[in-house]
Amino acid sequence: MLGLLLRILPFWVREPLLIVVGAVFGVRIAYLAVHDEEPVAAGIALVFLVFTAVRVRTVVRALRTRRKP
């Protein structure tokens, strides 16, 4: 169901949604990892934050491409 929604949503709705979800989960898991001293959770948080950074970079590149005449 989630995959279907992500395929149906347009790029300008899907990408910011993925950025917000990835950032919230990544920061929350990182906080819990630091608080509980869990290295596995820190790795998972790092994956979420890297995924989010890649998405941000994709949106920035799309905006720059769209802005050029």
Coordinates of N, CA, C and O in Angstrom, one line a residue, residues 1-47:
M1 N 0.8 -1.2 0.0 CA 0.0 0.0 0.0 C 0.9 1.3 0.0 O 0.6 2.2 -0.7
L2 N 1.9 1.3 0.9 CA 2.8 2.4 0.9 C 3.5 2.6 -0.4 O 3.7 3.7 -0.9
G3 N 4.0 1.5 -1.0 CA 4.7 1.6 -2.3 C 3.8 2.1 -3.4 O 4.2 2.9 -4.2
L4 N 2.5 1.7 -3.3 CA 1.6 2.2 -4.3 C 1.4 3.7 -4.2 O 1.4 4.5 -5.2
L5 N 1.3 4.2 -2.9 CA 1.1 5.6 -2.7 C 2.3 6.4 -3.2 O 2.2 7.5 -3.7
L6 N 3.5 5.9 -2.9 CA 4.7 6.5 -3.3 C 4.9 6.6 -4.8 O 5.5 7.5 -5.4
R7 N 4.4 5.6 -5.5 CA 4.5 5.6 -7.0 C 3.4 6.6 -7.6 O 3.7 7.2 -8.6
I8 N 2.3 6.7 -6.9 CA 1.2 7.6 -7.5 C 1.5 9.1 -7.2 O 1.3 9.9 -8.0
L9 N 2.1 9.4 -6.0 CA 2.4 10.8 -5.7 C 3.4 11.4 -6.7 O 4.4 10.7 -7.0
P10 N 3.2 12.6 -7.0 CA 4.2 13.3 -7.9 C 5.5 13.6 -7.1 O 5.5 13.6 -5.9
F11 N 6.5 13.9 -7.9 CA 7.9 14.1 -7.3 C 7.9 15.2 -6.3 O 8.5 15.0 -5.2
W12 N 7.2 16.3 -6.5 CA 7.2 17.4 -5.6 C 6.4 17.2 -4.4 O 6.5 18.0 -3.4
V13 N 5.7 16.1 -4.3 CA 5.0 15.8 -3.0 C 5.7 14.6 -2.3 O 6.0 14.6 -1.1
R14 N 6.2 13.7 -3.1 CA 6.8 12.5 -2.6 C 8.2 12.8 -1.9 O 8.4 12.3 -0.8
E15 N 9.0 13.5 -2.6 CA 10.4 13.8 -2.1 C 10.4 14.6 -0.8 O 11.1 14.1 0.2
P16 N 9.6 15.7 -0.7 CA 9.6 16.3 0.7 C 9.1 15.5 1.8 O 9.5 15.5 2.9
L17 N 8.1 14.6 1.4 CA 7.5 13.7 2.4 C 8.6 12.7 2.9 O 8.7 12.5 4.1
L18 N 9.4 12.2 2.0 CA 10.4 11.2 2.3 C 11.5 11.9 3.1 O 12.1 11.3 4.0
I19 N 11.8 13.2 2.8 CA 12.8 13.9 3.5 C 12.4 14.2 5.0 O 13.2 13.9 5.9
V20 N 11.2 14.5 5.2 CA 10.7 14.8 6.5 C 10.7 13.5 7.3 O 11.1 13.5 8.5
V21 N 10.1 12.5 6.8 CA 10.1 11.2 7.5 C 11.5 10.7 7.8 O 11.7 10.2 8.9
G22 N 12.4 10.7 6.8 CA 13.7 10.2 7.1 C 14.5 11.1 8.1 O 15.2 10.5 8.9
A23 N 14.3 12.4 8.1 CA 14.9 13.2 9.1 C 14.4 13.0 10.5 O 15.2 12.9 11.4
V24 N 13.1 12.9 10.6 CA 12.5 12.6 11.9 C 13.0 11.3 12.5 O 13.4 11.2 13.6
F25 N 12.9 10.3 11.7 CA 13.3 8.9 12.2 C 14.8 8.9 12.5 O 15.2 8.3 13.5
G26 N 15.6 9.5 11.6 CA 17.0 9.4 11.8 C 17.5 10.2 13.0 O 18.3 9.6 13.8
V27 N 16.9 11.3 13.3 CA 17.3 12.1 14.5 C 16.8 11.4 15.7 O 17.5 11.3 16.7
R28 N 15.6 10.9 15.7 CA 15.0 10.2 16.8 C 15.8 8.9 17.2 O 16.1 8.7 18.4
I29 N 16.1 8.1 16.2 CA 16.9 6.9 16.4 C 18.3 7.3 16.9 O 18.9 6.6 17.8
A30 N 18.9 8.4 16.4 CA 20.2 8.8 16.8 C 20.2 9.3 18.3 O 21.1 8.9 19.0
Y31 N 19.1 10.0 18.6 CA 19.0 10.4 20.0 C 18.9 9.2 21.0 O 19.6 9.1 22.0
L32 N 18.1 8.2 20.6 CA 18.0 7.0 21.4 C 19.3 6.2 21.4 O 19.6 5.6 22.5
A33 N 20.0 6.2 20.3 CA 21.3 5.5 20.3 C 22.3 6.1 21.3 O 23.0 5.4 22.0
V34 N 22.3 7.5 21.3 CA 23.3 8.1 22.2 C 22.8 8.0 23.6 O 23.6 7.7 24.5
H35 N 21.5 8.1 23.8 CA 21.0 8.0 25.2 C 21.2 6.6 25.8 O 21.6 6.4 27.0
D36 N 21.0 5.5 25.0 CA 21.1 4.2 25.5 C 22.4 3.5 25.1 O 22.7 2.3 25.5
E37 N 23.3 4.2 24.5 CA 24.7 3.7 24.1 C 24.5 2.4 23.2 O 25.2 1.4 23.6
E38 N 23.8 2.5 22.2 CA 23.5 1.4 21.3 C 24.2 1.6 20.0 O 23.8 2.5 19.2
P39 N 25.3 0.9 19.6 CA 26.0 1.1 18.4 C 25.2 0.7 17.1 O 25.3 1.3 16.1
V40 N 24.3 -0.3 17.3 CA 23.5 -0.8 16.2 C 22.5 0.3 15.8 O 22.3 0.6 14.6
A41 N 21.9 0.9 16.8 CA 20.9 1.9 16.6 C 21.6 3.1 15.9 O 21.0 3.8 15.1
A42 N 22.8 3.4 16.3 CA 23.5 4.5 15.7 C 23.8 4.3 14.2 O 23.7 5.2 13.4
G43 N 24.1 3.0 13.9 CA 24.2 2.7 12.5 C 22.9 2.8 11.7 O 23.0 3.3 10.5
I44 N 21.8 2.4 12.2 CA 20.5 2.6 11.6 C 20.2 4.0 11.4 O 19.7 4.5 10.4
A45 N 20.5 4.8 12.4 CA 20.2 6.3 12.3 C 21.1 6.9 11.2 O 20.6 7.8 10.5
L46 N 22.3 6.4 11.1 CA 23.2 6.9 10.1 C 22.7 6.6 8.7 O 22.7 7.4 7.8
V47 N 22.1 5.4 8.5 CA 21.5 5.0 7.2 C 20.3 5.9 6.9 O 20.2 6.4 5.8

